[in-house]
GROMACS .gro file of C-alpha atoms in nm:
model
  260
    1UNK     CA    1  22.805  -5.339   5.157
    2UNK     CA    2  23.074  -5.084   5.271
    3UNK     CA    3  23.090  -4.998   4.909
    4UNK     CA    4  22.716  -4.928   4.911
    5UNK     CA    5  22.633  -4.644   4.686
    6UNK     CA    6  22.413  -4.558   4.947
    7UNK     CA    7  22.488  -4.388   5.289
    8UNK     CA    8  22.231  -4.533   5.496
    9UNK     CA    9  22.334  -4.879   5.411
   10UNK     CA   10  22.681  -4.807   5.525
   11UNK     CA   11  22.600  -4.663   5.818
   12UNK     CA   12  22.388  -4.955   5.876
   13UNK     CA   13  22.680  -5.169   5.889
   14UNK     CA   14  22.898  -4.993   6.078
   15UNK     CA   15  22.661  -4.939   6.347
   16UNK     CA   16  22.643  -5.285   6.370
   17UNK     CA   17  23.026  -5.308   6.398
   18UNK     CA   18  23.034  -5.537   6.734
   19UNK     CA   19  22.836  -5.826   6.539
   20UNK     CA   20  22.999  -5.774   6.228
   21UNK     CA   21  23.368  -5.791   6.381
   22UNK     CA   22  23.287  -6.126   6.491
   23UNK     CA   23  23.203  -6.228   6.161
   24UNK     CA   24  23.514  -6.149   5.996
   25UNK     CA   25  23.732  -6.033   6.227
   26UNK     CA   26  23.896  -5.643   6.336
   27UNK     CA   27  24.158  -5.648   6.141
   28UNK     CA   28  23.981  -5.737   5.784
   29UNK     CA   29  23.701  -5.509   5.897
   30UNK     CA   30  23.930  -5.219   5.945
   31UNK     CA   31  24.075  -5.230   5.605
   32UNK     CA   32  23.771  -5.216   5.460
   33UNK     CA   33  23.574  -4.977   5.725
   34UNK     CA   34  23.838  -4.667   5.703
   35UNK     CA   35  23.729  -4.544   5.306
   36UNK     CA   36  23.367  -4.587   5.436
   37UNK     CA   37  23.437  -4.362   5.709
   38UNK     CA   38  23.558  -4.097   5.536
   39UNK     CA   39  23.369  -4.108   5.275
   40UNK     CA   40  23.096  -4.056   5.503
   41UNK     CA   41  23.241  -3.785   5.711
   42UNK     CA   42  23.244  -3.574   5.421
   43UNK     CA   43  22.917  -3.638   5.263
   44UNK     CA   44  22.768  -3.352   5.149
   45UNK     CA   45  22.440  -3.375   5.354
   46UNK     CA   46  22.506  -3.294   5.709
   47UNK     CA   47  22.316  -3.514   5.844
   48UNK     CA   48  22.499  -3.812   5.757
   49UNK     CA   49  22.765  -3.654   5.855
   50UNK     CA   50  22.603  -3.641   6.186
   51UNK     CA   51  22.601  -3.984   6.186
   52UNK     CA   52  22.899  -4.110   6.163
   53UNK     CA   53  23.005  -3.876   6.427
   54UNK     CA   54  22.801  -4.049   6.658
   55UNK     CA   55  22.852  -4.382   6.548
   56UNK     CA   56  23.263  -4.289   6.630
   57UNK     CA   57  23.265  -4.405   6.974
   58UNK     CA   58  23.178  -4.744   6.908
   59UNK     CA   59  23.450  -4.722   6.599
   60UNK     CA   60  23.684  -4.614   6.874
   61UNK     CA   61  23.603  -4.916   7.121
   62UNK     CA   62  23.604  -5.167   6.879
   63UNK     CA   63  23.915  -5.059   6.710
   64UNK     CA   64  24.129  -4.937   6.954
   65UNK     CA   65  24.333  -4.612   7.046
   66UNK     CA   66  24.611  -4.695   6.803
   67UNK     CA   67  24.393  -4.749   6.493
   68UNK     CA   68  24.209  -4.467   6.605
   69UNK     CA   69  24.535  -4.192   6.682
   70UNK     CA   70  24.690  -4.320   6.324
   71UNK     CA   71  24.338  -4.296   6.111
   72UNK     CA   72  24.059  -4.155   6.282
   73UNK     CA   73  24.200  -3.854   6.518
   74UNK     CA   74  24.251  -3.588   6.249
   75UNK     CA   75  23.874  -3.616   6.100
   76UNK     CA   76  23.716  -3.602   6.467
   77UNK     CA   77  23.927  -3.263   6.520
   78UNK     CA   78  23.832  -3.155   6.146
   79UNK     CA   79  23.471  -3.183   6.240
   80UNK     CA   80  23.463  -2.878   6.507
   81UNK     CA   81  23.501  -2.642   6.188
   82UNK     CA   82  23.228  -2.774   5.980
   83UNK     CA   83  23.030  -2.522   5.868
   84UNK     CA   84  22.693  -2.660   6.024
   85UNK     CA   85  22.660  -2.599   6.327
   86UNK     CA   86  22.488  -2.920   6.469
   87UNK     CA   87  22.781  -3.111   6.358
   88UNK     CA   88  23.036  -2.874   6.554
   89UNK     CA   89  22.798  -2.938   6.847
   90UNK     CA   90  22.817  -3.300   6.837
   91UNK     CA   91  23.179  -3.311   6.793
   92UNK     CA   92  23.265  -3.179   7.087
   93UNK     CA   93  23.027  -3.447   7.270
   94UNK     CA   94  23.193  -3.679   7.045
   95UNK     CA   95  23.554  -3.554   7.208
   96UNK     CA   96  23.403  -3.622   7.559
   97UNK     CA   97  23.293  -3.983   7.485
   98UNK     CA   98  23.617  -4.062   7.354
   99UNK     CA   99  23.765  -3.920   7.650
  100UNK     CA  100  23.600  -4.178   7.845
  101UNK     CA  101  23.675  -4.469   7.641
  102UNK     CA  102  24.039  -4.428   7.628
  103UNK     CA  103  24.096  -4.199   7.948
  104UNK     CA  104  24.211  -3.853   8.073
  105UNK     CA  105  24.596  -3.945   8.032
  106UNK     CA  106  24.477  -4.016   7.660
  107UNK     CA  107  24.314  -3.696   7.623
  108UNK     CA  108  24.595  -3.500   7.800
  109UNK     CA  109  24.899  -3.660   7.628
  110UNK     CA  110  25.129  -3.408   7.378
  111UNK     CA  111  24.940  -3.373   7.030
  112UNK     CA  112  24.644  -3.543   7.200
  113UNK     CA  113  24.292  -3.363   7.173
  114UNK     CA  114  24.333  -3.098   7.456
  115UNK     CA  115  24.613  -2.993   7.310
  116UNK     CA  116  24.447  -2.981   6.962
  117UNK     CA  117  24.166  -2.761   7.107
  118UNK     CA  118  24.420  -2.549   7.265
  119UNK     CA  119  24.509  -2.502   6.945
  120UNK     CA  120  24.176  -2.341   6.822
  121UNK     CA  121  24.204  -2.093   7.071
  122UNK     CA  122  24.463  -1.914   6.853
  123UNK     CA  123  24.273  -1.969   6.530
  124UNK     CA  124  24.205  -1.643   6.325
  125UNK     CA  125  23.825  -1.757   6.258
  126UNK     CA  126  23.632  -1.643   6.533
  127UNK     CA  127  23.416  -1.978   6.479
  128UNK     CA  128  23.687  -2.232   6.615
  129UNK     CA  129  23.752  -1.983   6.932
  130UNK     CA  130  23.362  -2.015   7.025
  131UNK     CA  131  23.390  -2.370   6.918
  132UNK     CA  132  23.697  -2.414   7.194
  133UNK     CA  133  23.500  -2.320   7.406
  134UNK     CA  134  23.211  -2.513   7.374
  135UNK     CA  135  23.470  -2.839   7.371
  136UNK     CA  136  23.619  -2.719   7.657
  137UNK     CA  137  23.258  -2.710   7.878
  138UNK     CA  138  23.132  -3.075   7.700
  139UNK     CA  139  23.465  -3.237   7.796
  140UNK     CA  140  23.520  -3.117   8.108
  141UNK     CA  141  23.293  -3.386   8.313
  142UNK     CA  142  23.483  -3.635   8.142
  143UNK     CA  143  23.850  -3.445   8.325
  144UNK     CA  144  24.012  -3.475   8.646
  145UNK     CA  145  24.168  -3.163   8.852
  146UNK     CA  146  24.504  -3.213   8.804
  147UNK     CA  147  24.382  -3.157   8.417
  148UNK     CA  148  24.165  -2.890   8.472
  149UNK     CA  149  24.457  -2.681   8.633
  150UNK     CA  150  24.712  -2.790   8.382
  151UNK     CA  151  24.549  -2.821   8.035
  152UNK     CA  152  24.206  -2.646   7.996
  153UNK     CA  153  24.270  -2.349   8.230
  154UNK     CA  154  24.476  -2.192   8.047
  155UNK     CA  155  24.278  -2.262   7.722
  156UNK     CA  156  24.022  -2.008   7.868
  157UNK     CA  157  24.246  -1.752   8.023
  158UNK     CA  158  24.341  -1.709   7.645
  159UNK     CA  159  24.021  -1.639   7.521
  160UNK     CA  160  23.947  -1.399   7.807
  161UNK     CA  161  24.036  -1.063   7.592
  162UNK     CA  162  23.913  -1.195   7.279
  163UNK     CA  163  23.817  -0.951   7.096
  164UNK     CA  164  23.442  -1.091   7.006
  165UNK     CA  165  23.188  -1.045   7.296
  166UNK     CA  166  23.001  -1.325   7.223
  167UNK     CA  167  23.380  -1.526   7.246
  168UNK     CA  168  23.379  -1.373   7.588
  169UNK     CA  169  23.059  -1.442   7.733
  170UNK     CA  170  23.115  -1.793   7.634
  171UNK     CA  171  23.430  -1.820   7.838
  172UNK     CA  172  23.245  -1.732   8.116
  173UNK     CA  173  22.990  -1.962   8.077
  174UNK     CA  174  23.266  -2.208   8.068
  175UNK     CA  175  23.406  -2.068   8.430
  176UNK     CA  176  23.064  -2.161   8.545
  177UNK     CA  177  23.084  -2.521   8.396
  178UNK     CA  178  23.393  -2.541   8.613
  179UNK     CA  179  23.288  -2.409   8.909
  180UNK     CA  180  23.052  -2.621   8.926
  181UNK     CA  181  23.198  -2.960   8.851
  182UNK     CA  182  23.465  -2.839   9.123
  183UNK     CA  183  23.159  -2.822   9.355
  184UNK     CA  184  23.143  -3.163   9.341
  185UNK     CA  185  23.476  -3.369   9.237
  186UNK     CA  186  23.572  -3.545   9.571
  187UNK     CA  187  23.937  -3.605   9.465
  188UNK     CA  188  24.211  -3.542   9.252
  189UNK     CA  189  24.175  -3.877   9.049
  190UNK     CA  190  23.784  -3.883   9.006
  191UNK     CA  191  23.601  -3.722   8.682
  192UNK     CA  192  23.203  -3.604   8.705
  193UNK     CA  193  23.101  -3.854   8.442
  194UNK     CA  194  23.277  -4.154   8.705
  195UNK     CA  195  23.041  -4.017   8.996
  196UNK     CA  196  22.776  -3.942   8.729
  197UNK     CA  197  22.745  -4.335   8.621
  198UNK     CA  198  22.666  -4.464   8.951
  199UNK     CA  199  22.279  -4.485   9.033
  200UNK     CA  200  22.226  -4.281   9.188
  201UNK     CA  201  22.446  -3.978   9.209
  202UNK     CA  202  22.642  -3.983   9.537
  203UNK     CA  203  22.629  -3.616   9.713
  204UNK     CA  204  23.005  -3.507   9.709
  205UNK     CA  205  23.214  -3.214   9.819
  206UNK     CA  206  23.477  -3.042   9.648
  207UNK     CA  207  23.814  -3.078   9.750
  208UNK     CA  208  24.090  -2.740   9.904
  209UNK     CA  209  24.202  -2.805   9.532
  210UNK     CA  210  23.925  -2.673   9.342
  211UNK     CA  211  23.850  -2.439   9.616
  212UNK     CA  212  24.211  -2.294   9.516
  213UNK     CA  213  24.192  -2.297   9.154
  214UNK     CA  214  23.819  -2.111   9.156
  215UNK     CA  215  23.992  -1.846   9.370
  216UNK     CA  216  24.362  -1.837   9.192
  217UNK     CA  217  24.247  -1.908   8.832
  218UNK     CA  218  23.898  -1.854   8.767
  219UNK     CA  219  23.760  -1.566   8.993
  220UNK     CA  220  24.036  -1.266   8.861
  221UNK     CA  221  23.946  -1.343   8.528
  222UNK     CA  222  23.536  -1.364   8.606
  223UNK     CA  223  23.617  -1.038   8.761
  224UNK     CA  224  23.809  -0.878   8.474
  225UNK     CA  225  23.483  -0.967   8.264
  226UNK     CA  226  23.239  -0.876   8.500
  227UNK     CA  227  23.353  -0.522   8.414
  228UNK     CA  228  23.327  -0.573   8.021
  229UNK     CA  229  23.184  -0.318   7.815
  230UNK     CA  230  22.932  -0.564   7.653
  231UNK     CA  231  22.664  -0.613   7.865
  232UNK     CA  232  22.624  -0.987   7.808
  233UNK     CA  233  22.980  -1.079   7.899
  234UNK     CA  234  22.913  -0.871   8.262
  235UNK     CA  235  22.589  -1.044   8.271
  236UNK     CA  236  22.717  -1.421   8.302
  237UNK     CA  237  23.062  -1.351   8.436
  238UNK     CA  238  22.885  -1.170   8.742
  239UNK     CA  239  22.654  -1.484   8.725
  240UNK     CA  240  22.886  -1.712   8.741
  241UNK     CA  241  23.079  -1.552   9.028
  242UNK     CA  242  22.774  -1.564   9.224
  243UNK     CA  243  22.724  -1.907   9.183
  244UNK     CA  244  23.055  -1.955   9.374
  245UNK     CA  245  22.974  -1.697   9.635
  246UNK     CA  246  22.677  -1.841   9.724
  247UNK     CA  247  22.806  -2.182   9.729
  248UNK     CA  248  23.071  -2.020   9.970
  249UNK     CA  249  22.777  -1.864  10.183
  250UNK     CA  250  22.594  -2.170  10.174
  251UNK     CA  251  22.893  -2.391  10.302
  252UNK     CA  252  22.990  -2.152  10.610
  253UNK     CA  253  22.660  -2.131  10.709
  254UNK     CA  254  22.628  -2.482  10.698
  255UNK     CA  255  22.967  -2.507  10.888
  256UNK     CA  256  22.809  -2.242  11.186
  257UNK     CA  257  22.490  -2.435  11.203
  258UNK     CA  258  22.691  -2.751  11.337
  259UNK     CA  259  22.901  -2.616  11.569
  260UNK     CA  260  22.626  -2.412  11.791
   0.00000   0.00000   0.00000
């Protein structure tokens, strides 16, 4: 049925891949599952393409990271330049849920997928630089600080003089993603999607560590575009500023308040 001349009866089966690996096993299945999957990744209808970019997750659990890295790595990274939006969009969600089934080292590791979206942020079409960015503010509650500070950072200071506005405006709106995820991380060790999966929510502080890379890393360079000459970039990189000013504000009031 993996040789189904029809899509939906292939994707069918493979989202059914738990129940049908214990039928005949992961390593029969996987033989048979990889010319499916890339024959459905580049269907010419978008929408099935769609599909299998959700289903990829569960590929990625059931087969495990070194099936995936060896046959499966290079077409998730292929999909942030499809032409269709939607699919663009979902492959970056599709990065973060990978992220948390095989980890932040995972993610982080040479030729792994930050480094692949670093990448992008050199690409001559304008298309993959707004798409960095967008995989840079889906992954990022999947990421740890020590991550932030040494492997996305710098992604965005890169794309700060870009010469498209809209490239710009975007980077700040990524700042602001940051900003506030470092609101909240507690530690250097815990991601936003770990605090995110209990029920419910625990209220958190951010640590002197994000404090220190919102002021050292990402406040010059809101600064720098808060004085663009487009008028959107100023508008969200003086927006997201604020939103760490105000947190500031907000904390040392909070911090007078209990000690009169």
């Amino acid at each position: 049925m993996l040789k189904d001349d029809f899509p939906d009866v292939r994707l069918n089966i493979i989202s059914k891949l738990e129940r049908v690996n214990e039928v005949i096993g992961i390593e029969l299945l996987s033989q048979s599952l990889l010319p499916a999957i890339v024959q459905l990744a580049e269907d010419k209808n978008w929408r099935v393409r769609l599909a299998i970019i959700q289903h990829i997750p569960l590929l990625a659990a059931q087969l495990g990271v070194k099936f995936f890295d060896e046959k499966l790595a290079s077409l998730c990274m292929s999909w942030l330049g499809d032409t269709v939006f939607s699919i663009r969009e979902a492959s970056t969600q599709n990065l973060r849920r990978l992220t948390e089934v095989f980890g932040v080292e995972w993610a982080e590791r040479d030729g792994g997928i930050l480094s692949r979206v670093g990448g992008m942020a050199e690409h001559p079409n304008y298309l993959y630089r707004m798409t960095t960015c967008f995989a840079v503010s889906t992954l990022s509650p999947a990421l740890t600080l020590p991550v932030f500070a040494r492997s996305v950072l710098p992604i965005l200071h890169r794309l700060v003089e870009d010469p498209i506005p809209n490239i710009r405006f975007n980077v700040a709106k990524s700042y602001a993603v940051l900003i506030d995820i470092f609101k909240r991380l507690p530690d250097e060790t815990t991601t936003l999607s770990q605090l995110e999966s209990t029920s419910p929510p625990p209220s958190t502080q951010g640590t002197a560590k994000g404090e220190e890379l919102v002021r050292g890393e990402i406040m010059p360079p809101l600064e720098k575009l808060g004085q663009d000459e487009d008028v959107d970039v100023r508008f969200f990189a003086t927006t997201a500023a604020k939103s760490w000013t105000d947190h500031q504000a907000q904390a040392q009031g909070q911090g007078n308040a209990m000690e009169t």
